């Protein structure tokens, strides 16, 4: 029996395992995918300084470092239940039951694709599925595609598809409805895009984004937004075009669209069909926290962190004894933040177990997480720091600290 069981072999889980192993703990990591790395495996983007972030290389580095430190990594294993026992946790997996004194949940995030009429046609997929097929499986998703849903995730992945030689014809908004929420509202989408304008290759777009800080300027910007949209990396982003339905007989053949008003309503008489052989639907990410719920961990709903997250303190401890969390299960942020959180969680586990000799390392790790967060190239939600502060207050009340 290992001292620590880590569920999830993504950036947070692997980093935590390395930190634990370096401080004298035996560690086992389980993950349902056939190789470690998590969402790192699909990531490829250029940083503002011109360097490239290659997620596959980073995943290989973390995997090799973990194995060199003596971490046991078991792939292809699904976890479906966790129970508190006298001396830790009993974890039910497809490879049998595992008992462990210390448990870390680093399960990451799940993707939500907003429903669009025709979305069950072959050739229609989530934007995350297209990323995995392209960057991990090396499968071409199609020749010409349309991305429905404009957000930070879809813009980044559309760029990755383009780098792989796939033609992303344009990015448009989903139908405006109760289900799609702000995703179908041009002004709300514009606000979200302003947070990644610094990544735009065009100096004009970067300069223009600085003029769009006020609410009324954003309304004006949406009203004057050109029909053909603005291009990032030659991919037209059309905030005034909305999808009505995905069309095709046996597979995707196109998308019926219409011009939309600034509040997302279709304008009659502007309908047309855009030819396409694949469609990617982007709805965003939310913490994958079901195992924490099964364990009995209390939750908080924090929109700026992506939804419901398990309550935890700045040391990544939950109110439940010997249960820790790290990575996107705690809120949707970048892989670099997840790595920093994982290292912090590993130190916290070692401290709880009594093998951490230098307690100052924990405070250094807490500061490192905040530093990486502030320097993050991509932030998925606004007001992350405020959300973290609110969660910290709730954790203090819940845990009596």
mmCIF file with all atom_site columns, N, CA, C and O in Angstrom, residues 302-322:
data_model
loop_
_atom_site.group_PDB
_atom_site.id
_atom_site.type_symbol
_atom_site.label_atom_id
_atom_site.label_alt_id
_atom_site.label_comp_id
_atom_site.label_asym_id
_atom_site.label_entity_id
_atom_site.label_seq_id
_atom_site.pdbx_PDB_ins_code
_atom_site.Cartn_x
_atom_site.Cartn_y
_atom_site.Cartn_z
_atom_site.occupancy
_atom_site.B_iso_or_equiv
_atom_site.pdbx_formal_charge
_atom_site.auth_seq_id
_atom_site.auth_comp_id
_atom_site.auth_asym_id
_atom_site.auth_atom_id
_atom_site.pdbx_PDB_model_num
ATOM 1  N N  . UNK A 1 302 ? -18.725 28.828 -7.330  1.00 0.00 ? 302 UNK A N  1
ATOM 2  C CA . UNK A 1 302 ? -17.928 30.026 -7.605  1.00 0.00 ? 302 UNK A CA 1
ATOM 3  C C  . UNK A 1 302 ? -17.811 30.181 -9.120  1.00 0.00 ? 302 UNK A C  1
ATOM 4  O O  . UNK A 1 302 ? -16.976 29.528 -9.749  1.00 0.00 ? 302 UNK A O  1
ATOM 5  N N  . UNK A 1 303 ? -18.658 31.018 -9.734  1.00 0.00 ? 303 UNK A N  1
ATOM 6  C CA . UNK A 1 303 ? -18.633 31.162 -11.199 1.00 0.00 ? 303 UNK A CA 1
ATOM 7  C C  . UNK A 1 303 ? -17.263 31.524 -11.754 1.00 0.00 ? 303 UNK A C  1
ATOM 8  O O  . UNK A 1 303 ? -16.884 31.049 -12.833 1.00 0.00 ? 303 UNK A O  1
ATOM 9  N N  . UNK A 1 304 ? -16.501 32.351 -11.032 1.00 0.00 ? 304 UNK A N  1
ATOM 10 C CA . UNK A 1 304 ? -15.199 32.764 -11.536 1.00 0.00 ? 304 UNK A CA 1
ATOM 11 C C  . UNK A 1 304 ? -14.181 31.629 -11.533 1.00 0.00 ? 304 UNK A C  1
ATOM 12 O O  . UNK A 1 304 ? -13.093 31.765 -12.113 1.00 0.00 ? 304 UNK A O  1
ATOM 13 N N  . UNK A 1 305 ? -14.515 30.513 -10.905 1.00 0.00 ? 305 UNK A N  1
ATOM 14 C CA . UNK A 1 305 ? -13.648 29.336 -10.927 1.00 0.00 ? 305 UNK A CA 1
ATOM 15 C C  . UNK A 1 305 ? -14.214 28.236 -11.815 1.00 0.00 ? 305 UNK A C  1
ATOM 16 O O  . UNK A 1 305 ? -13.661 27.141 -11.884 1.00 0.00 ? 305 UNK A O  1
ATOM 17 N N  . UNK A 1 306 ? -15.332 28.507 -12.456 1.00 0.00 ? 306 UNK A N  1
ATOM 18 C CA . UNK A 1 306 ? -15.883 27.552 -13.413 1.00 0.00 ? 306 UNK A CA 1
ATOM 19 C C  . UNK A 1 306 ? -17.086 26.777 -12.945 1.00 0.00 ? 306 UNK A C  1
ATOM 20 O O  . UNK A 1 306 ? -17.593 25.925 -13.666 1.00 0.00 ? 306 UNK A O  1
ATOM 21 N N  . UNK A 1 307 ? -17.569 27.050 -11.723 1.00 0.00 ? 307 UNK A N  1
ATOM 22 C CA . UNK A 1 307 ? -18.747 26.333 -11.242 1.00 0.00 ? 307 UNK A CA 1
ATOM 23 C C  . UNK A 1 307 ? -18.581 25.831 -9.821  1.00 0.00 ? 307 UNK A C  1
ATOM 24 O O  . UNK A 1 307 ? -18.003 26.508 -8.968  1.00 0.00 ? 307 UNK A O  1
ATOM 25 N N  . UNK A 1 308 ? -19.070 24.614 -9.565  1.00 0.00 ? 308 UNK A N  1
ATOM 26 C CA . UNK A 1 308 ? -18.980 24.028 -8.227  1.00 0.00 ? 308 UNK A CA 1
ATOM 27 C C  . UNK A 1 308 ? -17.579 23.443 -7.999  1.00 0.00 ? 308 UNK A C  1
ATOM 28 O O  . UNK A 1 308 ? -17.104 22.627 -8.798  1.00 0.00 ? 308 UNK A O  1
ATOM 29 N N  . UNK A 1 309 ? -16.950 23.864 -6.914  1.00 0.00 ? 309 UNK A N  1
ATOM 30 C CA . UNK A 1 309 ? -15.613 23.376 -6.574  1.00 0.00 ? 309 UNK A CA 1
ATOM 31 C C  . UNK A 1 309 ? -15.607 22.875 -5.130  1.00 0.00 ? 309 UNK A C  1
ATOM 32 O O  . UNK A 1 309 ? -16.328 23.407 -4.274  1.00 0.00 ? 309 UNK A O  1
ATOM 33 N N  . UNK A 1 310 ? -14.830 21.826 -4.839  1.00 0.00 ? 310 UNK A N  1
ATOM 34 C CA . UNK A 1 310 ? -14.720 21.352 -3.450  1.00 0.00 ? 310 UNK A CA 1
ATOM 35 C C  . UNK A 1 310 ? -14.033 22.402 -2.585  1.00 0.00 ? 310 UNK A C  1
ATOM 36 O O  . UNK A 1 310 ? -13.049 23.011 -2.999  1.00 0.00 ? 310 UNK A O  1
ATOM 37 N N  . UNK A 1 311 ? -14.557 22.628 -1.406  1.00 0.00 ? 311 UNK A N  1
ATOM 38 C CA . UNK A 1 311 ? -13.943 23.596 -0.500  1.00 0.00 ? 311 UNK A CA 1
ATOM 39 C C  . UNK A 1 311 ? -12.563 23.101 -0.072  1.00 0.00 ? 311 UNK A C  1
ATOM 40 O O  . UNK A 1 311 ? -12.401 21.929 0.288   1.00 0.00 ? 311 UNK A O  1
ATOM 41 N N  . UNK A 1 312 ? -11.588 24.000 -0.133  1.00 0.00 ? 312 UNK A N  1
ATOM 42 C CA . UNK A 1 312 ? -10.219 23.655 0.248   1.00 0.00 ? 312 UNK A CA 1
ATOM 43 C C  . UNK A 1 312 ? -9.492  24.923 0.664   1.00 0.00 ? 312 UNK A C  1
ATOM 44 O O  . UNK A 1 312 ? -9.880  26.036 0.282   1.00 0.00 ? 312 UNK A O  1
ATOM 45 N N  . UNK A 1 313 ? -8.436  24.768 1.448   1.00 0.00 ? 313 UNK A N  1
ATOM 46 C CA . UNK A 1 313 ? -7.682  25.933 1.884   1.00 0.00 ? 313 UNK A CA 1
ATOM 47 C C  . UNK A 1 313 ? -6.496  26.180 0.964   1.00 0.00 ? 313 UNK A C  1
ATOM 48 O O  . UNK A 1 313 ? -6.326  25.486 -0.051  1.00 0.00 ? 313 UNK A O  1
ATOM 49 N N  . UNK A 1 314 ? -5.674  27.169 1.296   1.00 0.00 ? 314 UNK A N  1
ATOM 50 C CA . UNK A 1 314 ? -4.561  27.532 0.420   1.00 0.00 ? 314 UNK A CA 1
ATOM 51 C C  . UNK A 1 314 ? -3.483  26.453 0.363   1.00 0.00 ? 314 UNK A C  1
ATOM 52 O O  . UNK A 1 314 ? -2.625  26.479 -0.520  1.00 0.00 ? 314 UNK A O  1
ATOM 53 N N  . UNK A 1 315 ? -3.542  25.491 1.295   1.00 0.00 ? 315 UNK A N  1
ATOM 54 C CA . UNK A 1 315 ? -2.606  24.369 1.265   1.00 0.00 ? 315 UNK A CA 1
ATOM 55 C C  . UNK A 1 315 ? -3.171  23.173 0.501   1.00 0.00 ? 315 UNK A C  1
ATOM 56 O O  . UNK A 1 315 ? -2.586  22.092 0.525   1.00 0.00 ? 315 UNK A O  1
ATOM 57 N N  . UNK A 1 316 ? -4.304  23.361 -0.142  1.00 0.00 ? 316 UNK A N  1
ATOM 58 C CA . UNK A 1 316 ? -4.977  22.337 -0.956  1.00 0.00 ? 316 UNK A CA 1
ATOM 59 C C  . UNK A 1 316 ? -5.590  21.229 -0.112  1.00 0.00 ? 316 UNK A C  1
ATOM 60 O O  . UNK A 1 316 ? -5.871  20.143 -0.603  1.00 0.00 ? 316 UNK A O  1
ATOM 61 N N  . UNK A 1 317 ? -5.832  21.507 1.181   1.00 0.00 ? 317 UNK A N  1
ATOM 62 C CA . UNK A 1 317 ? -6.485  20.554 2.077   1.00 0.00 ? 317 UNK A CA 1
ATOM 63 C C  . UNK A 1 317 ? -7.991  20.770 2.035   1.00 0.00 ? 317 UNK A C  1
ATOM 64 O O  . UNK A 1 317 ? -8.462  21.899 2.052   1.00 0.00 ? 317 UNK A O  1
ATOM 65 N N  . UNK A 1 318 ? -8.754  19.690 2.012   1.00 0.00 ? 318 UNK A N  1
ATOM 66 C CA . UNK A 1 318 ? -10.208 19.781 2.131   1.00 0.00 ? 318 UNK A CA 1
ATOM 67 C C  . UNK A 1 318 ? -10.590 19.610 3.608   1.00 0.00 ? 318 UNK A C  1
ATOM 68 O O  . UNK A 1 318 ? -9.750  19.233 4.429   1.00 0.00 ? 318 UNK A O  1
ATOM 69 N N  . UNK A 1 319 ? -11.855 19.851 3.958   1.00 0.00 ? 319 UNK A N  1
ATOM 70 C CA . UNK A 1 319 ? -12.270 19.629 5.353   1.00 0.00 ? 319 UNK A CA 1
ATOM 71 C C  . UNK A 1 319 ? -12.241 18.168 5.779   1.00 0.00 ? 319 UNK A C  1
ATOM 72 O O  . UNK A 1 319 ? -12.303 17.877 6.975   1.00 0.00 ? 319 UNK A O  1
ATOM 73 N N  . UNK A 1 320 ? -12.145 17.242 4.806   1.00 0.00 ? 320 UNK A N  1
ATOM 74 C CA . UNK A 1 320 ? -12.118 15.826 5.141   1.00 0.00 ? 320 UNK A CA 1
ATOM 75 C C  . UNK A 1 320 ? -10.681 15.393 5.454   1.00 0.00 ? 320 UNK A C  1
ATOM 76 O O  . UNK A 1 320 ? -9.745  15.776 4.744   1.00 0.00 ? 320 UNK A O  1
ATOM 77 N N  . UNK A 1 321 ? -10.473 14.591 6.490   1.00 0.00 ? 321 UNK A N  1
ATOM 78 C CA . UNK A 1 321 ? -9.116  14.171 6.869   1.00 0.00 ? 321 UNK A CA 1
ATOM 79 C C  . UNK A 1 321 ? -8.408  13.445 5.730   1.00 0.00 ? 321 UNK A C  1
ATOM 80 O O  . UNK A 1 321 ? -8.985  12.560 5.083   1.00 0.00 ? 321 UNK A O  1
ATOM 81 N N  . UNK A 1 322 ? -7.169  13.850 5.478   1.00 0.00 ? 322 UNK A N  1
ATOM 82 C CA . UNK A 1 322 ? -6.288  13.180 4.510   1.00 0.00 ? 322 UNK A CA 1
ATOM 83 C C  . UNK A 1 322 ? -6.812  13.215 3.073   1.00 0.00 ? 322 UNK A C  1
ATOM 84 O O  . UNK A 1 322 ? -6.434  12.381 2.261   1.00 0.00 ? 322 UNK A O  1
#
